[in-house]
Short mmCIF file of C-alpha atoms and ligand atoms in Angstrom, two decimals:
data_model
loop_
_atom_site.label_atom_id
_atom_site.label_comp_id
_atom_site.label_asym_id
_atom_site.label_seq_id
_atom_site.Cartn_x
_atom_site.Cartn_y
_atom_site.Cartn_z
CA MET A 1 120.22 100.77 111.41
CA GLU A 2 118.61 103.46 113.86
CA THR A 3 115.01 102.91 114.34
CA HIS A 4 111.90 104.76 115.76
CA LEU A 5 109.12 102.15 115.51
CA ALA A 6 105.53 103.86 115.58
CA ASP A 7 103.11 103.48 118.42
CA PHE A 8 100.77 101.21 116.93
CA ILE A 9 103.57 98.40 116.89
CA LYS A 10 106.34 99.06 118.91
CA ASP A 11 104.85 97.10 121.84
CA THR A 12 103.89 94.26 119.95
CA PRO A 13 105.72 91.04 119.92
CA GLU A 14 105.57 91.58 116.00
CA GLY A 15 107.16 95.32 116.60
CA LYS A 16 110.04 93.95 118.95
CA GLU A 17 111.04 91.43 116.65
CA ALA A 18 110.63 93.36 113.65
CA ASP A 19 113.03 96.15 115.40
CA GLU A 20 115.50 93.73 116.49
CA ILE A 21 115.89 92.60 113.01
CA LEU A 22 115.88 95.63 111.67
CA ARG A 23 118.63 97.10 113.67
CA ARG A 24 121.02 94.49 112.56
CA CYS A 25 121.18 95.60 108.80
CA VAL A 26 123.87 97.75 108.08
CA HIS A 27 122.84 99.00 104.65
CA CYS A 28 125.96 97.43 102.98
CA GLY A 29 123.80 96.00 100.17
CA PHE A 30 125.42 92.49 99.75
CA CYS A 31 122.02 90.92 99.59
CA THR A 32 121.34 93.44 96.39
CA ALA A 33 123.68 91.18 94.27
CA THR A 34 122.01 87.74 95.02
CA CYS A 35 118.27 88.74 95.07
CA PRO A 36 116.46 87.74 91.85
CA THR A 37 114.28 89.96 91.48
CA TYR A 38 116.55 93.06 91.77
CA GLN A 39 118.49 91.08 88.94
CA LEU A 40 115.42 90.66 86.80
CA LEU A 41 114.08 94.45 87.30
CA GLY A 42 116.87 96.53 88.09
CA ASP A 43 115.21 98.83 90.74
CA GLU A 44 116.70 99.29 94.41
CA LEU A 45 113.14 98.59 95.72
CA ASP A 46 112.88 95.00 94.13
CA GLY A 47 115.85 94.13 95.81
CA PRO A 48 116.19 93.18 99.88
CA ARG A 49 117.76 96.32 101.00
CA GLY A 50 115.31 98.57 99.25
CA ARG A 51 112.44 96.52 100.73
CA ILE A 52 113.93 96.87 104.00
CA TYR A 53 113.63 100.35 104.01
CA LEU A 54 109.97 100.47 102.69
CA ILE A 55 109.28 98.21 105.84
CA LYS A 56 110.75 100.05 108.06
CA GLN A 57 109.22 103.17 106.88
CA VAL A 58 105.91 101.76 107.25
CA LEU A 59 106.57 100.52 110.82
CA GLU A 60 107.67 103.91 111.68
CA GLY A 61 104.09 105.59 110.46
CA THR A 62 104.65 106.39 107.06
CA PRO A 63 101.21 104.82 105.38
CA ALA A 64 101.58 102.21 103.02
CA THR A 65 100.77 102.42 99.09
CA ALA A 66 99.89 100.11 96.57
CA LYS A 67 103.47 100.83 95.04
CA THR A 68 105.02 99.36 98.44
CA GLN A 69 102.57 96.59 98.25
CA LEU A 70 103.53 95.69 94.92
CA HIS A 71 106.97 95.96 95.65
CA LEU A 72 106.47 93.24 98.74
CA ASP A 73 104.38 91.03 96.36
CA ARG A 74 107.13 90.85 93.92
CA CYS A 75 109.60 89.35 96.35
CA LEU A 76 110.06 85.71 96.30
CA THR A 77 110.61 84.84 99.94
CA CYS A 78 113.38 82.69 98.63
CA ARG A 79 115.76 84.23 101.41
CA SER A 80 118.43 84.14 99.60
CA CYS A 81 119.47 87.93 100.85
CA GLU A 82 119.65 85.89 104.37
CA THR A 83 122.39 83.58 103.17
CA THR A 84 124.33 86.48 101.62
CA CYS A 85 123.83 89.38 104.45
CA PRO A 86 126.77 89.21 106.73
CA SER A 87 124.84 90.93 109.56
CA GLY A 88 121.96 87.92 110.08
CA VAL A 89 119.34 90.02 109.39
CA GLU A 90 116.34 87.28 109.00
CA TYR A 91 114.70 89.19 106.38
CA GLY A 92 111.95 86.26 105.95
CA LYS A 93 110.92 87.18 109.47
CA LEU A 94 110.98 90.79 108.62
CA VAL A 95 108.86 90.41 105.68
CA ASP A 96 105.91 88.47 107.01
CA ILE A 97 105.58 91.15 109.66
CA GLY A 98 105.82 94.38 106.92
CA ARG A 99 103.33 92.31 104.26
CA LYS A 100 100.67 91.75 107.35
CA VAL A 101 101.01 95.52 108.04
CA VAL A 102 100.76 96.79 104.68
CA GLU A 103 97.70 94.52 104.14
CA THR A 104 95.83 95.80 106.71
CA GLN A 105 96.64 99.62 105.53
CA VAL A 106 96.09 98.73 102.01
CA GLY A 107 93.81 96.11 100.89
CA ARG A 108 93.35 94.19 97.85
CA SER A 109 90.63 94.82 95.07
CA PRO A 110 87.64 92.19 95.31
CA ALA A 111 89.04 90.32 92.28
CA GLU A 112 92.59 89.88 93.92
CA SER A 113 91.48 89.48 97.28
CA LEU A 114 89.02 86.28 96.14
CA LYS A 115 91.47 85.17 94.09
CA ARG A 116 94.11 85.14 97.08
CA LYS A 117 91.40 83.41 99.29
CA ALA A 118 90.57 80.77 96.59
CA LEU A 119 94.26 79.86 96.82
CA ALA A 120 94.71 79.97 100.46
CA VAL A 121 91.67 77.70 101.10
CA GLY A 122 91.93 75.57 97.88
CA LEU A 123 95.72 74.48 97.85
CA PRO A 124 95.69 73.44 101.63
CA ASN A 125 92.92 71.20 101.34
CA ALA A 126 94.50 68.12 99.81
CA GLY A 127 90.94 66.54 98.96
CA LEU A 128 89.89 69.70 97.17
CA PHE A 129 93.18 70.28 95.44
CA GLY A 130 92.84 66.84 94.13
CA ALA A 131 89.31 67.18 92.53
CA ALA A 132 90.56 70.00 90.98
CA LEU A 133 93.80 68.36 89.73
CA THR A 134 91.68 65.43 88.35
CA ALA A 135 88.83 68.05 86.44
CA GLY A 136 91.80 70.10 85.13
CA ARG A 137 92.84 66.96 83.82
CA MET A 138 89.74 66.19 82.12
CA VAL A 139 89.46 69.70 80.44
CA SER A 140 93.08 70.06 79.83
CA GLY A 141 92.61 70.40 75.77
CA ILE A 142 90.61 73.42 76.33
CA LEU A 143 92.73 74.76 79.11
CA PRO A 144 95.28 77.90 77.52
CA ALA A 145 98.43 76.31 77.10
CA ALA A 146 100.23 78.07 80.14
CA LEU A 147 98.13 76.50 82.62
CA ARG A 148 98.14 73.32 80.93
CA LYS A 149 101.75 72.87 81.28
CA LYS A 150 101.40 73.09 84.97
CA ILE A 151 99.27 69.93 85.12
CA PRO A 152 100.99 66.96 85.10
CA PRO A 153 100.14 63.61 83.95
CA ALA A 154 98.32 61.58 86.35
CA GLN A 155 100.78 58.88 88.50
CA ALA A 156 99.61 56.05 89.92
CA ALA A 157 100.38 55.30 93.41
CA SER A 158 103.23 52.88 94.13
CA PRO A 159 103.62 50.38 96.80
CA TRP A 160 104.57 51.59 100.51
CA PRO A 161 106.06 48.71 102.13
CA ALA A 162 104.24 47.58 105.44
CA ALA A 163 105.42 48.88 108.79
CA ARG A 164 107.64 46.26 110.24
CA HIS A 165 110.41 47.89 111.63
CA ALA A 166 111.19 48.89 115.22
CA ARG A 167 112.69 52.21 113.98
CA ARG A 168 110.03 54.49 112.89
CA TRP A 169 110.03 58.28 111.12
CA VAL A 170 106.86 59.96 110.38
CA VAL A 171 106.24 61.65 106.96
CA LEU A 172 104.22 64.80 106.43
CA ASP A 173 101.84 63.93 103.53
CA GLY A 174 101.54 67.41 102.62
CA CYS A 175 98.19 69.13 100.61
CA VAL A 176 99.47 69.05 96.89
CA GLN A 177 102.37 66.35 97.08
CA PRO A 178 99.77 63.47 97.35
CA SER A 179 97.91 64.43 94.25
CA LEU A 180 100.81 65.69 92.31
CA ALA A 181 103.27 63.18 92.97
CA PRO A 182 102.41 60.39 95.04
CA ASN A 183 105.64 58.09 94.08
CA ILE A 184 107.99 60.74 96.04
CA ASN A 185 106.86 59.49 99.64
CA ALA A 186 106.23 55.85 98.66
CA ALA A 187 109.94 55.87 96.97
CA ALA A 188 111.18 57.44 100.52
CA ALA A 189 109.22 54.56 102.64
CA ARG A 190 111.18 51.95 100.14
CA VAL A 191 114.20 53.68 100.60
CA LEU A 192 113.84 53.52 104.41
CA ASP A 193 112.43 50.01 104.41
CA ARG A 194 115.72 48.57 102.63
CA ILE A 195 117.67 50.23 105.58
CA GLY A 196 115.62 48.82 108.28
CA ILE A 197 113.21 51.77 109.01
CA SER A 198 109.69 52.26 108.80
CA LEU A 199 108.25 55.37 107.15
CA MET A 200 104.65 56.12 108.94
CA LYS A 201 101.83 58.69 107.64
CA ALA A 202 100.05 61.25 110.23
CA ASP A 203 96.18 60.96 109.23
CA ARG A 204 95.61 63.75 111.14
CA ALA A 205 98.21 65.91 109.64
CA GLY A 206 97.81 68.15 106.71
CA CYS A 207 98.88 71.06 104.81
CA CYS A 208 102.01 72.51 106.76
CA GLY A 209 100.38 75.89 106.97
CA ALA A 210 102.96 77.62 104.74
CA VAL A 211 100.28 78.60 102.09
CA ALA A 212 98.02 80.57 103.91
CA PHE A 213 100.56 82.09 105.77
CA HIS A 214 102.21 83.35 103.04
CA LEU A 215 99.27 84.57 101.54
CA ASN A 216 98.54 86.84 104.77
CA TYR A 217 96.02 84.15 106.20
CA GLN A 218 98.22 83.92 109.14
CA ASP A 219 95.86 83.05 111.67
CA GLU A 220 94.73 80.37 109.27
CA GLY A 221 98.29 79.37 109.05
CA ARG A 222 98.76 79.01 112.30
CA ASP A 223 95.84 76.80 112.97
CA ALA A 224 96.96 74.41 110.42
CA MET A 225 100.36 74.50 112.33
CA ARG A 226 98.65 73.51 115.67
CA ARG A 227 96.60 70.87 113.81
CA ASN A 228 99.91 69.31 112.77
CA VAL A 229 101.55 69.86 116.32
CA ASP A 230 98.68 67.57 117.86
CA ALA A 231 99.06 64.93 115.20
CA TRP A 232 102.68 64.65 115.53
CA VAL A 233 103.12 64.68 119.42
CA PRO A 234 101.20 61.77 120.65
CA MET A 235 103.29 59.91 117.73
CA LEU A 236 106.80 61.27 119.13
CA ASP A 237 105.58 60.04 122.26
CA THR A 238 105.32 56.26 121.11
CA GLY A 239 109.02 56.77 119.91
CA ILE A 240 108.97 57.94 116.45
CA GLU A 241 112.44 58.88 115.87
CA ALA A 242 111.46 62.11 113.08
CA ILE A 243 109.68 63.96 111.19
CA ALA A 244 110.60 63.67 107.96
CA MET A 245 110.17 66.02 105.33
CA THR A 246 110.07 65.62 101.39
CA ALA A 247 108.99 68.52 100.41
CA SER A 248 111.57 71.35 101.51
CA GLY A 249 109.15 74.49 101.04
CA CYS A 250 107.17 72.61 104.24
CA GLY A 251 109.87 71.64 105.86
CA SER A 252 111.35 75.22 106.14
CA THR A 253 108.07 76.28 107.70
CA VAL A 254 107.87 73.18 110.17
CA LYS A 255 111.00 73.88 111.10
CA GLU A 256 109.64 77.16 112.11
CA TYR A 257 106.74 76.14 114.34
CA ALA A 258 108.54 76.95 117.51
CA HIS A 259 108.99 80.49 116.06
CA HIS A 260 105.09 80.86 114.62
CA LEU A 261 103.68 79.68 117.87
CA ALA A 262 105.98 81.08 120.56
CA ASN A 263 103.38 83.39 121.68
CA ASP A 264 100.91 80.61 121.45
CA SER A 265 101.34 79.52 125.58
CA THR A 266 98.96 76.17 124.86
CA TYR A 267 101.57 75.06 122.18
CA ALA A 268 104.89 76.98 122.18
CA ALA A 269 106.30 73.81 124.17
CA ARG A 270 105.09 71.11 121.80
CA ALA A 271 105.91 73.52 118.63
CA GLU A 272 109.32 73.43 119.83
CA ARG A 273 109.40 69.84 120.21
CA VAL A 274 108.06 69.37 116.44
CA SER A 275 110.50 71.76 114.92
CA ASN A 276 113.42 70.22 116.94
CA ALA A 277 112.18 66.52 115.37
CA THR A 278 111.79 67.69 112.16
CA LYS A 279 114.63 67.25 109.40
CA ASP A 280 114.56 67.27 105.69
CA LEU A 281 115.09 63.34 104.52
CA CYS A 282 118.01 64.28 102.65
CA GLU A 283 119.96 65.46 106.67
CA LEU A 284 118.22 62.23 107.86
CA LEU A 285 119.33 59.64 105.32
CA GLY A 286 122.85 61.58 105.31
CA ALA A 287 123.16 60.45 108.72
CA GLU A 288 122.28 56.80 107.81
CA SER A 289 125.12 56.50 105.26
CA ALA A 290 126.77 53.77 106.95
CA ARG A 291 123.97 51.70 106.06
CA LEU A 292 122.64 53.03 102.64
CA THR A 293 126.20 53.62 101.04
CA PRO A 294 127.15 49.71 100.76
CA LEU A 295 123.34 49.06 99.19
CA LEU A 296 124.12 51.71 96.65
CA GLU A 297 127.56 50.37 95.96
CA ALA A 298 126.30 47.18 95.21
CA ALA A 299 123.24 48.21 92.76
CA THR A 300 125.66 50.80 91.22
CA THR A 301 128.78 48.12 90.77
CA GLY A 302 129.45 47.88 86.89
CA ARG A 303 126.95 50.26 85.59
CA PRO A 304 128.14 53.49 83.93
CA ARG A 305 127.21 56.65 85.69
CA ARG A 306 124.76 59.00 84.29
CA LYS A 307 124.65 62.61 84.16
CA LEU A 308 121.80 64.58 86.34
CA ALA A 309 121.44 68.37 87.35
CA TYR A 310 120.48 68.85 90.74
CA HIS A 311 118.07 71.97 91.55
CA SER A 312 118.55 72.99 95.17
CA PRO A 313 115.22 74.49 96.42
CA CYS A 314 115.33 77.94 98.04
CA SER A 315 113.58 76.62 100.77
CA LEU A 316 116.23 73.95 101.46
CA GLN A 317 119.65 75.73 100.89
CA HIS A 318 118.59 79.39 102.06
CA GLY A 319 115.41 78.79 104.04
CA GLN A 320 117.07 75.81 106.18
CA GLN A 321 120.73 76.23 105.37
CA VAL A 322 120.99 72.63 104.08
CA ARG A 323 123.70 71.78 101.50
CA GLY A 324 125.35 68.87 100.22
CA HIS A 325 123.49 65.57 101.67
CA ALA A 326 121.28 65.36 98.66
CA GLU A 327 123.88 65.70 96.13
CA ALA A 328 126.30 63.18 98.27
CA LEU A 329 123.57 60.34 98.23
CA LEU A 330 123.02 61.13 94.32
CA SER A 331 127.11 60.75 93.71
CA ALA A 332 126.80 57.52 96.13
CA ALA A 333 123.61 56.76 93.72
CA GLY A 334 125.90 56.79 90.71
CA PHE A 335 124.65 60.19 89.13
CA ASP A 336 127.59 62.31 88.20
CA LEU A 337 125.83 65.62 88.71
CA THR A 338 126.33 68.38 86.48
CA TYR A 339 127.58 72.03 86.99
CA VAL A 340 124.71 74.39 87.31
CA PRO A 341 125.25 78.00 86.78
CA ASP A 342 123.57 80.40 89.39
CA GLY A 343 122.34 77.77 91.51
CA HIS A 344 121.20 80.22 94.36
CA LEU A 345 118.62 81.92 92.09
CA CYS A 346 115.45 80.78 92.56
CA CYS A 347 113.32 79.10 89.81
CA GLY A 348 110.31 81.29 90.37
CA SER A 349 108.04 78.79 91.86
CA ALA A 350 108.15 79.88 95.21
CA GLY A 351 104.67 78.90 96.89
CA THR A 352 101.68 80.58 94.88
CA TYR A 353 104.17 83.32 93.43
CA SER A 354 104.01 81.71 89.80
CA LEU A 355 100.10 82.21 90.15
CA LEU A 356 100.32 85.73 91.67
CA GLN A 357 103.56 87.26 89.44
CA PRO A 358 103.34 85.03 86.41
CA GLU A 359 105.60 87.12 84.25
CA LEU A 360 108.54 87.24 86.82
CA SER A 361 108.18 83.38 87.53
CA GLN A 362 107.97 82.80 83.93
CA GLN A 363 111.53 84.93 83.50
CA LEU A 364 113.07 82.90 86.28
CA LEU A 365 111.65 79.63 85.01
CA ALA A 366 113.13 80.12 81.46
CA ASN A 367 116.62 81.27 83.10
CA LYS A 368 116.47 78.20 85.42
CA VAL A 369 115.82 75.74 82.96
CA LYS A 370 118.73 77.05 80.89
CA ALA A 371 121.04 76.75 83.50
CA LEU A 372 119.95 73.20 84.54
CA GLU A 373 120.41 71.57 80.80
CA SER A 374 123.52 73.80 80.29
CA GLY A 375 125.48 70.76 81.49
CA THR A 376 123.24 68.19 79.01
CA PRO A 377 121.69 66.09 81.71
CA THR A 378 119.74 63.23 81.01
CA GLY A 379 117.47 64.20 84.11
CA ILE A 380 117.01 66.67 86.73
CA ALA A 381 116.47 65.93 90.41
CA THR A 382 115.42 68.45 92.94
CA ALA A 383 113.77 68.30 96.49
CA ASN A 384 110.42 70.38 96.65
CA ILE A 385 107.12 69.55 94.72
CA GLY A 386 106.58 73.16 93.98
CA CYS A 387 109.92 73.72 91.96
CA LEU A 388 109.47 70.16 90.43
CA THR A 389 106.60 70.87 88.99
CA HIS A 390 106.91 74.50 87.80
CA ILE A 391 110.65 73.43 86.70
CA GLN A 392 109.00 70.52 84.64
CA SER A 393 106.73 72.54 82.95
CA GLY A 394 109.53 74.39 81.02
CA THR A 395 111.59 71.43 80.05
CA THR A 396 111.09 68.23 78.67
CA THR A 397 113.93 66.78 80.33
CA PRO A 398 112.37 64.37 83.25
CA ILE A 399 112.71 66.07 86.85
CA ARG A 400 111.93 64.00 89.81
CA HIS A 401 112.13 64.42 93.60
CA TRP A 402 116.21 63.02 94.43
CA VAL A 403 114.72 60.15 96.52
CA GLU A 404 112.86 58.81 93.51
CA TRP A 405 116.19 58.62 91.37
CA VAL A 406 117.77 57.04 94.41
CA ASP A 407 115.04 54.33 94.97
CA GLU A 408 115.00 53.72 91.15
CA VAL A 409 118.76 52.70 91.48
CA LEU A 410 118.16 50.44 94.39
CA GLY A 411 115.33 48.69 92.50
CA GLY A 412 111.96 50.54 92.71
CA HIS A 413 109.07 48.51 93.13
S1 SF4 B 501 113.60 87.03 99.59
FE1 SF4 B 501 114.61 86.79 97.77
S2 SF4 B 501 113.46 88.04 96.28
FE2 SF4 B 501 112.59 88.76 98.34
S3 SF4 B 501 114.20 90.57 98.79
FE3 SF4 B 501 115.17 88.33 99.49
S4 SF4 B 501 116.56 87.45 97.75
FE4 SF4 B 501 115.12 89.01 96.80
S1 SF4 B 502 123.58 92.41 103.42
FE1 SF4 B 502 122.43 92.19 105.39
S2 SF4 B 502 123.27 94.05 106.13
FE2 SF4 B 502 123.51 94.25 104.34
S3 SF4 B 502 122.04 95.84 103.68
FE3 SF4 B 502 121.35 93.71 103.11
S4 SF4 B 502 119.98 92.83 104.85
FE4 SF4 B 502 121.39 94.81 105.61
#
């Protein structure tokens, strides 16, 4: 598409990047068919092609309006459109740029600003979030049902094997996962310990930066990224083989640190090193199948296979373009995966989306639960804490991270 970006942005790094992305779009509209919000709302401006037009107009000098902001706010940033696009349009990067410009021009009401600021500050702080979660559990009886369903029961931390192997990976603890589901990383550590790899924590690492960044606190998001780079690079220097992600939403962001910090001359090279060393746990374990598969075969011989539905998070299948690894590991662990219709569609969690766009989020959740339960599974597996808690709020079928199912097969703790 032809572009004529306005003077205020055309010579900036963001302007040049947006221009390159926009020029790749050929208006074909293939992406529209696989966009969850277009499917719900039926409005071209609530689909990727329409949003691309809106961003183009703003970057070419048409002032943004509250309506422009609404259509961009309704986008889940699920990046299903990127998977569908035959021209390689990097919509996710474009919408980051567009949202920032629109926010600058349109602003937010004081109440909306306060809500977004509270989320940008509170969620990435593991201590604050843990305290808020504990308080929420104590008063859950008086909370509205919609909020109560989002608070999972407390989960005791399970054993984490001592570091005893020469081979070591480091895992991101993250911000909300340690409070919501501490068993996930412990389960990963136990599975890895069985195949001769020790999983380490990096005490100085924290939130990946995605929460603040996607709420348009981009500077704060980049600060979190720099802190993690500072925490991980010295560990890579000591021989840590990989940075493992057990939350695909975080993994999607960490793999893009090189992009987010490309214009920071102090951090660019180290951020690239971190991105290159980062993999989702399913990718890393998939490459260790020669060691893991015999253990799974021994553990499952003579046992009946169980039916499980797998929800592939958007951040894994679209954001990272990673497919098939978790499914193969679950299959090797004795699970038959049921067919899940519309598996490419978002569950409605999408970072803070379920809190900021609750109506659309709940519609997507209802559709997702129906699809996941259509094959009558005994449980559900996924790969991202946000999807896990969101989907669990809409069903009584137990949902766990896939590595927790694998760990259980191997004997758990
Ligand atoms: S990121 Fe998802 S919701 Fe947003 S335009 Fe693309 S497909 Fe639609
Ligand atoms: S599929 Fe790609 S090229 Fe076609 S309209 Fe969508 S973003 Fe543009």
